[in-house]
Amino acid sequence: MSEDRTQDHTRVQEFFGARAADWDRKFPGDGPAFDTAVAEFGLRPGNRVLDAGCGTGRAMTALRAAVGPSGTVLGADLTPQMLAAARDAGRGAQGALLLADVARLPLRDGALDAVFAAGLIAHLPDPGANLRELARVVRPDGRLALFHPIGRAALAARHGRELTPDDMRAEHNLGPLLAGSGWRMTSYADEDARFLALAVRTA
């Protein structure tokens, strides 16, 4: 692992590790937005889905409900404290929780039908390469959801900053980024109450 990757990992782990225990209490109203996003994702019973950067596993109950008992739900996160919080909340019962880097997933090519990623893209050290890794583990025509429970403007306001044209999640930036990473964006919604971009694997 390169020094830069190690530093990126350390920063992410320190940031989220310090916040893991209180994460769900800090954002108590996000549940319905997760449920709606998973419903719009269009998963089917028996599908194999990864919650990439799963954090405390807030999407896992909805993902399990969508794929049913015959489906597979995996949650992968880089921060041990987040996975511990997910287990403490009982979300480990919905699927397997993996301590793993989404930039190098311990999964074979085409192992999954779909990847759900909540709040992940802003924390990727190399978005193009990392999105290609997500494409690698998804079958052809498999799907990707990039989600956040509030939209870009609301998130920027929460962090005391303004939106700029170079925001990676802006539609005019995200579409080409996905296209260069093995995905084709099929829908894009950026509203006060949610951000949801859906894509299918093209290569």
CSV table of C-alpha atoms in Angstrom, one decimal:
chain,number,residue,atom,x,y,z
A,1,MET,CA,0.0,0.0,0.0
A,2,SER,CA,1.4,3.4,-0.9
A,3,GLU,CA,2.1,6.1,1.7
A,4,ASP,CA,-0.7,8.3,0.3
A,5,ARG,CA,-3.2,5.4,0.5
A,6,THR,CA,-2.1,4.7,4.0
A,7,GLN,CA,-2.6,8.4,5.0
A,8,ASP,CA,-6.0,8.5,3.3
A,9,HIS,CA,-7.0,5.4,5.2
A,10,THR,CA,-5.8,6.7,8.5
A,11,ARG,CA,-7.7,10.0,8.0
A,12,VAL,CA,-10.9,8.2,7.1
A,13,GLN,CA,-10.6,5.8,10.1
A,14,GLU,CA,-9.8,8.6,12.5
A,15,PHE,CA,-12.6,10.8,11.3
A,16,PHE,CA,-15.3,8.1,11.3
A,17,GLY,CA,-13.9,6.1,14.2
A,18,ALA,CA,-14.3,9.1,16.5
A,19,ARG,CA,-17.9,9.6,15.4
A,20,ALA,CA,-19.1,6.0,15.1
A,21,ALA,CA,-20.8,5.6,18.5
A,22,ASP,CA,-23.0,8.6,18.1
A,23,TRP,CA,-23.5,8.4,14.3
A,24,ASP,CA,-27.1,7.1,14.3
A,25,ARG,CA,-28.1,9.4,17.1
A,26,LYS,CA,-26.8,12.4,15.2
A,27,PHE,CA,-28.9,11.7,12.1
A,28,PRO,CA,-32.0,10.1,13.5
A,29,GLY,CA,-34.3,11.1,10.7
A,30,ASP,CA,-32.4,9.6,7.8
A,31,GLY,CA,-34.1,6.2,7.8
A,32,PRO,CA,-37.0,7.0,5.4
A,33,ALA,CA,-34.6,8.4,2.9
A,34,PHE,CA,-32.5,5.2,2.9
A,35,ASP,CA,-35.7,3.1,2.5
A,36,THR,CA,-36.9,5.2,-0.4
A,37,ALA,CA,-33.5,5.1,-2.1
A,38,VAL,CA,-33.3,1.3,-1.8
A,39,ALA,CA,-36.8,1.0,-3.2
A,40,GLU,CA,-35.9,3.1,-6.2
A,41,PHE,CA,-32.8,1.1,-6.8
A,42,GLY,CA,-35.0,-1.7,-8.0
A,43,LEU,CA,-33.4,-4.7,-6.4
A,44,ARG,CA,-35.0,-8.1,-6.8
A,45,PRO,CA,-35.4,-11.1,-4.6
A,46,GLY,CA,-32.2,-13.3,-4.8
A,47,ASN,CA,-30.0,-10.4,-5.8
A,48,ARG,CA,-26.4,-10.1,-4.4
A,49,VAL,CA,-25.8,-6.5,-3.2
A,50,LEU,CA,-22.9,-4.7,-1.5
A,51,ASP,CA,-23.4,-1.8,0.9
A,52,ALA,CA,-20.0,-0.1,0.1
A,53,GLY,CA,-18.8,2.1,2.9
A,54,CYS,CA,-21.7,0.8,4.9
A,55,GLY,CA,-20.8,2.7,8.1
A,56,THR,CA,-23.2,1.7,10.8
A,57,GLY,CA,-25.2,-0.3,8.3
A,58,ARG,CA,-28.2,2.0,8.0
A,59,ALA,CA,-29.1,0.7,4.6
A,60,MET,CA,-28.8,-3.0,5.4
A,61,THR,CA,-32.3,-3.6,6.7
A,62,ALA,CA,-33.8,-2.1,3.6
A,63,LEU,CA,-31.4,-4.0,1.4
A,64,ARG,CA,-32.2,-7.3,3.1
A,65,ALA,CA,-35.9,-6.6,2.7
A,66,ALA,CA,-35.4,-5.9,-1.0
A,67,VAL,CA,-33.4,-9.1,-1.9
A,68,GLY,CA,-35.2,-11.4,0.5
A,69,PRO,CA,-34.0,-14.4,2.3
A,70,SER,CA,-32.6,-15.9,-0.9
A,71,GLY,CA,-30.4,-12.8,-1.6
A,72,THR,CA,-27.0,-11.8,-0.3
A,73,VAL,CA,-26.3,-8.6,1.6
A,74,LEU,CA,-22.7,-7.6,2.3
A,75,GLY,CA,-21.6,-4.5,4.2
A,76,ALA,CA,-18.0,-3.3,3.7
A,77,ASP,CA,-16.3,-0.5,5.7
A,78,LEU,CA,-12.8,0.6,6.4
A,79,THR,CA,-13.5,1.7,10.0
A,80,PRO,CA,-13.7,-1.0,12.7
A,81,GLN,CA,-15.7,1.3,15.1
A,82,MET,CA,-18.4,1.8,12.4
A,83,LEU,CA,-18.7,-2.0,11.9
A,84,ALA,CA,-18.9,-2.4,15.7
A,85,ALA,CA,-21.7,0.1,15.9
A,86,ALA,CA,-23.5,-1.7,13.0
A,87,ARG,CA,-23.3,-5.0,15.0
A,88,ASP,CA,-24.4,-3.3,18.2
A,89,ALA,CA,-27.5,-2.0,16.3
A,90,GLY,CA,-28.3,-5.6,15.2
A,91,ARG,CA,-27.6,-4.9,11.6
A,92,GLY,CA,-25.1,-7.8,11.3
A,93,ALA,CA,-28.2,-10.0,11.3
A,94,GLN,CA,-29.1,-8.6,7.9
A,95,GLY,CA,-25.9,-9.6,6.2
A,96,ALA,CA,-22.1,-10.1,6.5
A,97,LEU,CA,-20.1,-7.2,7.7
A,98,LEU,CA,-16.6,-7.0,6.2
A,99,LEU,CA,-13.6,-4.8,7.3
A,100,ALA,CA,-12.5,-4.0,3.8
A,101,ASP,CA,-11.3,-1.2,1.6
A,102,VAL,CA,-13.7,-0.5,-1.3
A,103,ALA,CA,-10.6,0.3,-3.4
A,104,ARG,CA,-9.5,-3.3,-3.1
A,105,LEU,CA,-12.5,-5.5,-2.4
A,106,PRO,CA,-12.0,-9.2,-1.4
A,107,LEU,CA,-14.6,-10.3,-4.0
A,108,ARG,CA,-14.2,-12.0,-7.3
A,109,ASP,CA,-15.0,-10.4,-10.7
A,110,GLY,CA,-18.8,-10.1,-11.3
A,111,ALA,CA,-19.7,-11.5,-7.9
A,112,LEU,CA,-22.5,-9.0,-7.3
A,113,ASP,CA,-25.7,-7.8,-9.0
A,114,ALA,CA,-25.5,-4.3,-7.4
A,115,VAL,CA,-23.6,-1.9,-5.2
A,116,PHE,CA,-25.3,0.7,-2.9
A,117,ALA,CA,-23.0,3.5,-1.7
A,118,ALA,CA,-24.3,6.0,0.8
A,119,GLY,CA,-22.1,9.1,1.3
A,120,LEU,CA,-19.1,7.2,-0.1
A,121,ILE,CA,-18.0,9.1,-3.2
A,122,ALA,CA,-16.7,12.2,-1.4
A,123,HIS,CA,-14.3,10.0,0.7
A,124,LEU,CA,-12.8,8.1,-2.2
A,125,PRO,CA,-9.1,8.9,-2.6
A,126,ASP,CA,-9.1,8.0,-6.3
A,127,PRO,CA,-12.7,8.2,-7.5
A,128,GLY,CA,-12.1,7.0,-11.0
A,129,ALA,CA,-10.1,3.9,-9.9
A,130,ASN,CA,-12.3,3.2,-7.0
A,131,LEU,CA,-15.5,3.3,-9.1
A,132,ARG,CA,-13.8,0.9,-11.5
A,133,GLU,CA,-13.2,-1.4,-8.6
A,134,LEU,CA,-16.9,-1.3,-7.8
A,135,ALA,CA,-17.6,-2.1,-11.5
A,136,ARG,CA,-15.2,-5.0,-11.4
A,137,VAL,CA,-17.2,-6.8,-8.7
A,138,VAL,CA,-20.5,-6.3,-10.4
A,139,ARG,CA,-21.8,-8.4,-13.3
A,140,PRO,CA,-22.4,-6.8,-16.7
A,141,ASP,CA,-25.6,-4.7,-16.6
A,142,GLY,CA,-25.3,-4.7,-12.8
A,143,ARG,CA,-26.3,-1.5,-11.0
A,144,LEU,CA,-24.8,1.2,-8.8
A,145,ALA,CA,-26.6,3.6,-6.5
A,146,LEU,CA,-24.7,6.7,-5.2
A,147,PHE,CA,-26.9,8.1,-2.4
A,148,HIS,CA,-26.9,10.7,0.3
A,149,PRO,CA,-29.9,11.4,2.6
A,150,ILE,CA,-29.7,15.1,1.9
A,151,GLY,CA,-28.9,16.9,-1.4
A,152,ARG,CA,-25.7,18.7,-2.4
A,153,ALA,CA,-26.8,22.2,-1.4
A,154,ALA,CA,-28.1,21.1,2.0
A,155,LEU,CA,-24.9,19.1,2.7
A,156,ALA,CA,-22.8,22.1,1.7
A,157,ALA,CA,-24.8,24.4,4.0
A,158,ARG,CA,-24.4,21.8,6.9
A,159,HIS,CA,-20.6,22.1,6.4
A,160,GLY,CA,-20.6,25.8,6.0
A,161,ARG,CA,-19.4,26.0,2.4
A,162,GLU,CA,-20.9,26.9,-0.9
A,163,LEU,CA,-21.3,24.7,-3.9
A,164,THR,CA,-18.8,25.1,-6.7
A,165,PRO,CA,-18.9,24.1,-10.4
A,166,ASP,CA,-16.1,21.5,-9.7
A,167,ASP,CA,-18.2,19.6,-7.2
A,168,MET,CA,-17.6,15.9,-8.2
A,169,ARG,CA,-21.3,15.1,-7.5
A,170,ALA,CA,-22.7,17.7,-9.8
A,171,GLU,CA,-24.4,16.0,-12.7
A,172,HIS,CA,-22.1,17.5,-15.4
A,173,ASN,CA,-19.0,16.1,-13.5
A,174,LEU,CA,-20.5,12.8,-12.2
A,175,GLY,CA,-21.8,11.6,-15.5
A,176,PRO,CA,-18.4,11.7,-17.3
A,177,LEU,CA,-16.6,10.3,-14.1
A,178,LEU,CA,-18.9,7.3,-14.2
A,179,ALA,CA,-18.6,6.9,-17.9
A,180,GLY,CA,-14.9,6.7,-17.6
A,181,SER,CA,-15.1,4.1,-14.8
A,182,GLY,CA,-17.3,1.4,-16.4
A,183,TRP,CA,-20.7,2.9,-15.6
A,184,ARG,CA,-23.5,4.7,-17.4
A,185,MET,CA,-25.6,7.0,-15.4
A,186,THR,CA,-29.3,6.3,-15.9
A,187,SER,CA,-30.9,8.8,-13.5
A,188,TYR,CA,-29.9,11.7,-11.3
A,189,ALA,CA,-31.8,13.4,-8.5
A,190,ASP,CA,-30.3,16.2,-6.3
A,191,GLU,CA,-33.0,17.6,-4.0
A,192,ASP,CA,-33.1,19.1,-0.6
A,193,ALA,CA,-34.1,15.8,1.0
A,194,ARG,CA,-31.9,13.4,-1.0
A,195,PHE,CA,-29.2,12.8,-3.5
A,196,LEU,CA,-29.5,9.7,-5.7
A,197,ALA,CA,-27.6,8.9,-8.9
A,198,LEU,CA,-28.2,5.4,-10.5
A,199,ALA,CA,-25.9,3.8,-13.0
A,200,VAL,CA,-25.5,0.5,-14.8
A,201,ARG,CA,-22.2,-1.3,-15.5
A,202,THR,CA,-21.2,-1.0,-19.1
A,203,ALA,CA,-17.8,-2.8,-19.2
